[in-house]
Tab-separated table of C-alpha atoms in Angstrom:
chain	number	residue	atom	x	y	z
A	224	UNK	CA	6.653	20.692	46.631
A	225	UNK	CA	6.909	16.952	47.315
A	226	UNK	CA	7.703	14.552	49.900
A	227	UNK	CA	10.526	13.074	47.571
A	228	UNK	CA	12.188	16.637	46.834
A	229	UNK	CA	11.904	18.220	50.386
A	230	UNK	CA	11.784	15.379	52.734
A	231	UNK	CA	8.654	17.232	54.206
A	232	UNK	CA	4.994	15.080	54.348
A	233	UNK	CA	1.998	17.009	53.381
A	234	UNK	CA	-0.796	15.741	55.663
A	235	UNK	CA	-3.825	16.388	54.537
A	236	UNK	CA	-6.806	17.204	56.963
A	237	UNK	CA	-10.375	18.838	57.727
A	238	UNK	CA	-9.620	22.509	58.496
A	239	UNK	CA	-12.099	22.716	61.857
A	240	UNK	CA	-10.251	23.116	64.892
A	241	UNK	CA	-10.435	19.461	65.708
A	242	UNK	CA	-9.285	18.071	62.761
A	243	UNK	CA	-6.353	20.127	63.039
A	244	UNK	CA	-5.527	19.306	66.800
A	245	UNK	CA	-5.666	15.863	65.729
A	246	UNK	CA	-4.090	16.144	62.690
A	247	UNK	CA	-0.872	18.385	64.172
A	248	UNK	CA	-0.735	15.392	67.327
A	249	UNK	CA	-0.266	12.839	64.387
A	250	UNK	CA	2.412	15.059	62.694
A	251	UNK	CA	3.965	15.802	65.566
A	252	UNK	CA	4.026	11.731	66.195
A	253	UNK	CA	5.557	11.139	62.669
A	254	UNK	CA	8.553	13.634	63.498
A	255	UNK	CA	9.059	12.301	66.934
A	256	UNK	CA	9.144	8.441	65.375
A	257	UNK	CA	11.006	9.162	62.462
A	258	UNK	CA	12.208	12.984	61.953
A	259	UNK	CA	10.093	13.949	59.342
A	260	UNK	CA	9.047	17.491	59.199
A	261	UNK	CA	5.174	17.560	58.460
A	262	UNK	CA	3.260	20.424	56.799
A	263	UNK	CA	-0.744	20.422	57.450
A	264	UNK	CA	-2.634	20.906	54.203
A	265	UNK	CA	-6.430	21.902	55.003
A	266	UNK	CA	-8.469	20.395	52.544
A	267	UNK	CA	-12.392	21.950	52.512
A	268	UNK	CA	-14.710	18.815	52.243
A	269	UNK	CA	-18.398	18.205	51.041
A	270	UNK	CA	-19.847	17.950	54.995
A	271	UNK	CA	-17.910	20.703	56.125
A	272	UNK	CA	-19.242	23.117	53.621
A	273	UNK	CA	-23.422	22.415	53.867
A	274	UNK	CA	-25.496	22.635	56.807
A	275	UNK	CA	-27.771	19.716	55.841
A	276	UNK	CA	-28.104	16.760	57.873
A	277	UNK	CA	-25.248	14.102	57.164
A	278	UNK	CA	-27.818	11.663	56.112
A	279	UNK	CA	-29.239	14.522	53.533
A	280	UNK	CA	-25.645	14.450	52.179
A	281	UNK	CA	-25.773	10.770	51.481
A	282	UNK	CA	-24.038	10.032	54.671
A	283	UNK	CA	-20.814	7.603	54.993
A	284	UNK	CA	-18.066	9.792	53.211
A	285	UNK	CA	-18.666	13.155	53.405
A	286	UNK	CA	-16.134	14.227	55.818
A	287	UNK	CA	-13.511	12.031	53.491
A	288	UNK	CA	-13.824	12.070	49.709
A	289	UNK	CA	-11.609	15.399	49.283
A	290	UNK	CA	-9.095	14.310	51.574
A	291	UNK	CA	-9.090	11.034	50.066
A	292	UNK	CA	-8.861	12.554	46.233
A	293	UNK	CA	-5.778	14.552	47.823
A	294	UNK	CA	-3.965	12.005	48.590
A	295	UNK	CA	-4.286	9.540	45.247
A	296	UNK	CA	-3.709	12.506	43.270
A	297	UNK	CA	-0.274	12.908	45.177
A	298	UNK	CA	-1.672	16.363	46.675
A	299	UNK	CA	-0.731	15.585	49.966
A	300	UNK	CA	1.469	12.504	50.775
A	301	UNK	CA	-0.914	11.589	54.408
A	302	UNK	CA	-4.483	11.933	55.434
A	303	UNK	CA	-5.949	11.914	59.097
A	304	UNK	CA	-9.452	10.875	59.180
A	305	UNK	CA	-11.658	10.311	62.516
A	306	UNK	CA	-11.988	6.551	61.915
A	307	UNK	CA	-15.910	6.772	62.362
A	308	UNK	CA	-16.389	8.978	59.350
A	309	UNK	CA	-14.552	6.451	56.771
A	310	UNK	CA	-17.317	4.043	54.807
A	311	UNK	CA	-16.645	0.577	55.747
A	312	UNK	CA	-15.359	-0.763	51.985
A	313	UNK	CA	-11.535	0.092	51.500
A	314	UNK	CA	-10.252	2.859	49.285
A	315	UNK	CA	-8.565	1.259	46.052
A	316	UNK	CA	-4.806	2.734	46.051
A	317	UNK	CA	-4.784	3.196	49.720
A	318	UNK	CA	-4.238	1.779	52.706
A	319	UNK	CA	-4.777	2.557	56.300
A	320	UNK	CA	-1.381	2.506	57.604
A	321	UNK	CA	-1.399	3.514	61.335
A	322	UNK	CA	-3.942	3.559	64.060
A	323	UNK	CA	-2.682	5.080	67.074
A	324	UNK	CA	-3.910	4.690	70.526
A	325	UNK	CA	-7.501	6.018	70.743
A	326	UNK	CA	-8.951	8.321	72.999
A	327	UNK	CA	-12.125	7.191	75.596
A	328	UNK	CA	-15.028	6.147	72.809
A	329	UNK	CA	-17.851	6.896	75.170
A	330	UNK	CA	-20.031	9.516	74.518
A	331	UNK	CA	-20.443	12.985	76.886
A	332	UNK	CA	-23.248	15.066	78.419
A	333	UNK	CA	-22.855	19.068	78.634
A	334	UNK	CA	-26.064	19.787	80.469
A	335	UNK	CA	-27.022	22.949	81.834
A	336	UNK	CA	-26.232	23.591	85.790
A	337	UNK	CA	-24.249	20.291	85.964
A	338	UNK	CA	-27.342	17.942	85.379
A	339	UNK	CA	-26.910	13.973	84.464
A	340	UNK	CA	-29.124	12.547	82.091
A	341	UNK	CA	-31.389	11.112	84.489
A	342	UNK	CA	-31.773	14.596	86.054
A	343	UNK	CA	-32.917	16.227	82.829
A	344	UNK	CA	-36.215	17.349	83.482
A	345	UNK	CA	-39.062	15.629	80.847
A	346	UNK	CA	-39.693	17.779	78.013
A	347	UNK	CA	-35.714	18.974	77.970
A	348	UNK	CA	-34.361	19.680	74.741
A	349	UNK	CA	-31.291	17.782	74.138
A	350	UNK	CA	-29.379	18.358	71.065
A	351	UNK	CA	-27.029	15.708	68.979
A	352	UNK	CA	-26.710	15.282	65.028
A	353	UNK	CA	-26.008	11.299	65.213
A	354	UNK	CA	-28.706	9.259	64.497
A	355	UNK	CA	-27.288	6.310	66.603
A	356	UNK	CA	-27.779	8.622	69.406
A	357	UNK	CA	-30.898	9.686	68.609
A	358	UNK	CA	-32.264	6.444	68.280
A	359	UNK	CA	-30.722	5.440	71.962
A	360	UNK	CA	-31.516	9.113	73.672
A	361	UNK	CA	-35.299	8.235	72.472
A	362	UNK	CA	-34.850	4.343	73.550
A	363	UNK	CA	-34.301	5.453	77.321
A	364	UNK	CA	-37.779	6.696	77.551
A	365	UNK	CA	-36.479	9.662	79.837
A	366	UNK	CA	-39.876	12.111	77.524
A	367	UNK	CA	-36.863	14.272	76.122
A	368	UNK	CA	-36.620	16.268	73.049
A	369	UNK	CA	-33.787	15.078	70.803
A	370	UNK	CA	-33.010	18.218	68.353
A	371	UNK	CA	-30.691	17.812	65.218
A	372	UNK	CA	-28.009	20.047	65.185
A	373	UNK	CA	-24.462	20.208	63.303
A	374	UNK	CA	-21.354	22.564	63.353
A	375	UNK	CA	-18.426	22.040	65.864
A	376	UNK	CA	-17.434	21.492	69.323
A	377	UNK	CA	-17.621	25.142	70.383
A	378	UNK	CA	-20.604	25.904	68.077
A	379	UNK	CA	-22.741	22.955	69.906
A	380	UNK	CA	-21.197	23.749	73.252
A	381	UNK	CA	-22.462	27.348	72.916
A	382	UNK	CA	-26.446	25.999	72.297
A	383	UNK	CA	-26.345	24.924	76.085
A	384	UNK	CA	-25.223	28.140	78.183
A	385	UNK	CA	-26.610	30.628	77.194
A	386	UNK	CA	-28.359	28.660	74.642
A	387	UNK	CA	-31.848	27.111	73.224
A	388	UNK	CA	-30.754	23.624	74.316
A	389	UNK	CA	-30.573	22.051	77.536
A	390	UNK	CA	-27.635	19.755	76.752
A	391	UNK	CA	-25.708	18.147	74.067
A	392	UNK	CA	-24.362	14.853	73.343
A	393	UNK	CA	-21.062	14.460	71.923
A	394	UNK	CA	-17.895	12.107	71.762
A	395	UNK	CA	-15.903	12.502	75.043
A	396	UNK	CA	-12.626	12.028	72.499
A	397	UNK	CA	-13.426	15.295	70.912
A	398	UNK	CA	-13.901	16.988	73.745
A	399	UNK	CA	-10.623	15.688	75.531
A	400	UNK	CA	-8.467	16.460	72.525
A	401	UNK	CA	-9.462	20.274	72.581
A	402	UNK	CA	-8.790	20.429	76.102
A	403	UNK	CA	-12.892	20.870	76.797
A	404	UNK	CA	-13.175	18.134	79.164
A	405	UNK	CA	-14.219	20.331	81.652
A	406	UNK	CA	-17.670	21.363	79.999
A	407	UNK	CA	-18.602	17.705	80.473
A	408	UNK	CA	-21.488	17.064	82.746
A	409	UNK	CA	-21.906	12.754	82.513
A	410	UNK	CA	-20.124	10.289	80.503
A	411	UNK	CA	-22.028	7.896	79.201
A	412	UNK	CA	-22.540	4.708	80.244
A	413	UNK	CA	-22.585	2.549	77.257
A	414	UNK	CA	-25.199	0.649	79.002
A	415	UNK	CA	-26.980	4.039	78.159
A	416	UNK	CA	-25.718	4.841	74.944
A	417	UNK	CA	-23.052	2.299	73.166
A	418	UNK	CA	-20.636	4.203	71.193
A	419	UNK	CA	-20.451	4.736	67.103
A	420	UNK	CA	-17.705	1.681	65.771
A	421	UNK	CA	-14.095	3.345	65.978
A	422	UNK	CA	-15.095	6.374	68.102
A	423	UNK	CA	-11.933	7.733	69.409
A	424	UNK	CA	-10.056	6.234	67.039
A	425	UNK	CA	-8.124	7.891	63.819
A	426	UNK	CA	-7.205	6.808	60.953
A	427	UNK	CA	-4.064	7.693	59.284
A	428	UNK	CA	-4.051	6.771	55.421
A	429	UNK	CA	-1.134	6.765	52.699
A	430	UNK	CA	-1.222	5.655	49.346
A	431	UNK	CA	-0.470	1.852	49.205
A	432	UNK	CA	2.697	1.871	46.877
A	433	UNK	CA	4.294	4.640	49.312
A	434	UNK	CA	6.096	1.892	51.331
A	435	UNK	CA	8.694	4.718	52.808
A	436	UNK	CA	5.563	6.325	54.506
A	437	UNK	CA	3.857	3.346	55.329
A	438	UNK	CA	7.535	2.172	57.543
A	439	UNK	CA	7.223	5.623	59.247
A	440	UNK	CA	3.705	5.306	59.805
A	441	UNK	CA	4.025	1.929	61.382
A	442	UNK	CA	5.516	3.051	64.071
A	443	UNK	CA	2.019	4.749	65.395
A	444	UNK	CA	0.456	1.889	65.019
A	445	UNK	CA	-1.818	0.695	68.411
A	446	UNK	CA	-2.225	-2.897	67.680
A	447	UNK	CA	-4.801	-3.160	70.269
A	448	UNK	CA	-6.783	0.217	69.208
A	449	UNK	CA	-6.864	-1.568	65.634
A	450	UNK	CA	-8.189	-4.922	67.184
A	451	UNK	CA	-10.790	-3.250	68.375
A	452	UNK	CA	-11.781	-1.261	65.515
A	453	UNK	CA	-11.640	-3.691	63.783
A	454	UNK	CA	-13.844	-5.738	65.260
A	455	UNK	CA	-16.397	-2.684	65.302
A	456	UNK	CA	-16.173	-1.670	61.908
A	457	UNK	CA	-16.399	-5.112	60.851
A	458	UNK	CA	-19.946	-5.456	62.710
A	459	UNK	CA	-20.914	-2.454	60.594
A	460	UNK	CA	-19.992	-3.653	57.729
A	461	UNK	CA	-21.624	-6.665	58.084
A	462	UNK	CA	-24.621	-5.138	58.905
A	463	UNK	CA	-24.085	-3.063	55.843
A	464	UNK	CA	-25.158	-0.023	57.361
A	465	UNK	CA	-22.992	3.381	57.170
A	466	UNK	CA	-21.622	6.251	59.344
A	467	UNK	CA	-24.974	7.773	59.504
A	468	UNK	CA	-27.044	4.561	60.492
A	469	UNK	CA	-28.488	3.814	64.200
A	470	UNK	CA	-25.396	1.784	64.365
A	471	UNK	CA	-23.930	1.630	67.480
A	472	UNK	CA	-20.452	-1.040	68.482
A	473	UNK	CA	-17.831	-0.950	71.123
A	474	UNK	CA	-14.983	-3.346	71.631
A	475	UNK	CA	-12.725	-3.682	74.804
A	476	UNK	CA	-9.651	-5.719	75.716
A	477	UNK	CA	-9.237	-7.640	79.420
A	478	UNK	CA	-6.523	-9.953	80.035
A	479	UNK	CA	-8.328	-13.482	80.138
A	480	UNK	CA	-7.517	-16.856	81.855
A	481	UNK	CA	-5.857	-17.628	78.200
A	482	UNK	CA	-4.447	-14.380	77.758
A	483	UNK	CA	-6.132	-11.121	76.026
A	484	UNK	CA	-9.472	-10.851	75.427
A	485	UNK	CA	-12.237	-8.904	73.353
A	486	UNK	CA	-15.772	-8.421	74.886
A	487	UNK	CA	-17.520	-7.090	71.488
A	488	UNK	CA	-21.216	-5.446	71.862
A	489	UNK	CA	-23.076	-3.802	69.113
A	490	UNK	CA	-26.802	-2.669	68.647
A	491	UNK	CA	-29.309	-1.610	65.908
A	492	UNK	CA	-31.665	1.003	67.459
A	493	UNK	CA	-35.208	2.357	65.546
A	494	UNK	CA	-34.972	5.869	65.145
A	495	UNK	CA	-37.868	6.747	67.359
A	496	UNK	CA	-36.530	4.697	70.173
A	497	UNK	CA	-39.149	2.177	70.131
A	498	UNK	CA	-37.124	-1.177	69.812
A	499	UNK	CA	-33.547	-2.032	69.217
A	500	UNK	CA	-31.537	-5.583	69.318
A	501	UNK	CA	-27.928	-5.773	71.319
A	502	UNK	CA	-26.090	-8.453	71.691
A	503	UNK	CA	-22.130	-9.563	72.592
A	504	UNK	CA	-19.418	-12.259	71.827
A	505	UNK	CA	-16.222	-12.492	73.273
A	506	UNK	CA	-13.301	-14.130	71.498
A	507	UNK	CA	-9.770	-13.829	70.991
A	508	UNK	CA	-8.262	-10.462	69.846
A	509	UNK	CA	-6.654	-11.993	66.342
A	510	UNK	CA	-10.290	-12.999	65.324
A	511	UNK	CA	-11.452	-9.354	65.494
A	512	UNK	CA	-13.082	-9.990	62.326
A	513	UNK	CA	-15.237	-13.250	62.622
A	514	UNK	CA	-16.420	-11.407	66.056
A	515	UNK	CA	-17.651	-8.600	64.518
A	516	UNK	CA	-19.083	-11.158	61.501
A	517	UNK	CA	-20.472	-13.442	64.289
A	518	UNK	CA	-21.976	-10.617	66.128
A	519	UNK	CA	-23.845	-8.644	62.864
A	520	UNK	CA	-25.249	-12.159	62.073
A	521	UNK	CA	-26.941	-12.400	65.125
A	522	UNK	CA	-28.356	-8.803	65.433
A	523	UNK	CA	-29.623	-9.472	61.503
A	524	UNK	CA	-31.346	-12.480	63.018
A	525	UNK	CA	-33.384	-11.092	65.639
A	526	UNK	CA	-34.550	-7.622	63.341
A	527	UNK	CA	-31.452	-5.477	62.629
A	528	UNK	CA	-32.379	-5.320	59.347
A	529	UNK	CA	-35.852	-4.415	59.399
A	530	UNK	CA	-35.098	-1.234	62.008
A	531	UNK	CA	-32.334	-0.185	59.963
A	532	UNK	CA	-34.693	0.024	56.919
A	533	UNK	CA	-37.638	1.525	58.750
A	534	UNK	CA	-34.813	4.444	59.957
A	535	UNK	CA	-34.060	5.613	56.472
């Protein structure tokens, strides 16, 4: 079956329950903009089938390369990616044609018997598999006990009550979108914890010569989500670090005495919490990328580099 003969888009996605939520929201947004019928396609990647650390499995990519192979082999016609998992250099033969408005990027506590952060007892165990949060959990100097741990929302969730773990850190976004928002105990401050560049965000990706899905896709487009992103992944690029690097960026929009603005922050954080560089830049949303450029430049000028390297 094919788009062409059927009409139908085959959107290719993760099979875990997330992926599919967020995969069937964007389907269900491409029939509502431009009455389409979609079929999901579960595609089985290389992270979702090991148990080893993402950074064990090479990192930036994992989560992506089947889906991507899908979809330049005509397999499926779409692909829905969480934005975050996508390594920063483009895809030859596609393009990222939509990125629809993103959920809250901040990250989320599920603690045990409702505690905050700052109420977790020294010595708690607190489990997360990003090293960005690792690196920042550590950095807060609160004498917990970061543990590694992968698998999905409800497999994490279920460490906590009536688990090993006191608490888990994971992206609020994830948690909203499977309607688990309730389990949360704290969201982050990113004063705490900055967010991983494009948290929250998707990506939806077509083939670049497919110009009648890239018109319907256009219409999901957030052009203030992308801004944003862009300006995050940008500072990651820059930085050349990946996905799996103590990486951590988070842009927001505020209506300015000249009109919109974009207050961009980013950090580089060692892995055992013992030093880090942050810094910001504001600018104009249209220069998303020589903020993010701007900002990486300065972080590589007071260490980024050398914490990044001492983290791998």
């Amino acid at each position: 079956m094919t788009a062409t003969t059927t009409g139908t888009l085959r959107l290719g996605t993760r099979a875990s329950r997330l992926a599919t939520t967020q995969s069937r929201t964007v389907a269900d947004a491409i029939t509502a903009a431009g009455g389409v019928p979609v079929e999901l396609v579960p595609i089985s990647t290389e992270g979702d089938r090991s148990s080893a650390a993402i950074a064990q499995l090479g990192g930036t990519g994992v989560f992506v390369a089947a889906i991507r192979q899908a979809l330049l082999e005509g397999t499926v016609d779409v692909a829905v990616h969480s934005y975050k998992d996508l390594p920063t250099l483009p895809e030859p033969g596609l393009t990222i044609a939509a990125i629809p408005p993103r959920e809250d990027p901040r990250d989320a506590l599920v603690a045990r018997d409702g505690l905050t952060l700052g109420e977790l007892p020294s010595g708690s165990r607190v489990g997360t598999g990003a090293p960005r949060r690792v690196a920042q959990l550590r950095a807060l100097g609160l004498g917990l006990e970061v543990v590694p741990i992968r698998g999905n929302v409800d497999t994490r969730l279920a460490r906590v009550v009536p688990g090993d773990l006191d608490a888990v850190v994971l992206a609020r976004a994830g948690l909203s979108r499977l309607g688990r928002l309730s389990a949360v105990t704290e969201t982050l401050d990113p004063l705490q914890v900055l967010p991983a560049p494009a948290q929250g965000a998707l990506a939806v990706e077509c083939r670049s010569h497919d110009e009648r899905t890239r018109q319907l896709l256009a219409a999901l487009d957030d052009a203030g989500t992308r801004a944003c992103v862009v300006a995050e992944r940008t500072t990651l690029a820059a930085l050349e670090a990946g996905c799996s690097a103590p990486v951590a960026a988070y842009a927001e929009l505020a209506e300015g005495e000249d009109g919109p603005e974009m207050f961009l922050r980013a950090s580089v954080t060692a892995l055992d919490g013992s030093d880090g560089v942050r810094g910001s830049i504001t600018g104009p949303p249209p220069e998303a990328e020589r903020l993010g450029r701007e900002l990486a430049a300065e972080l590589l000028d007071r260490g980024a580099a050398e914490l990044m390297a001492a983290s791998r």
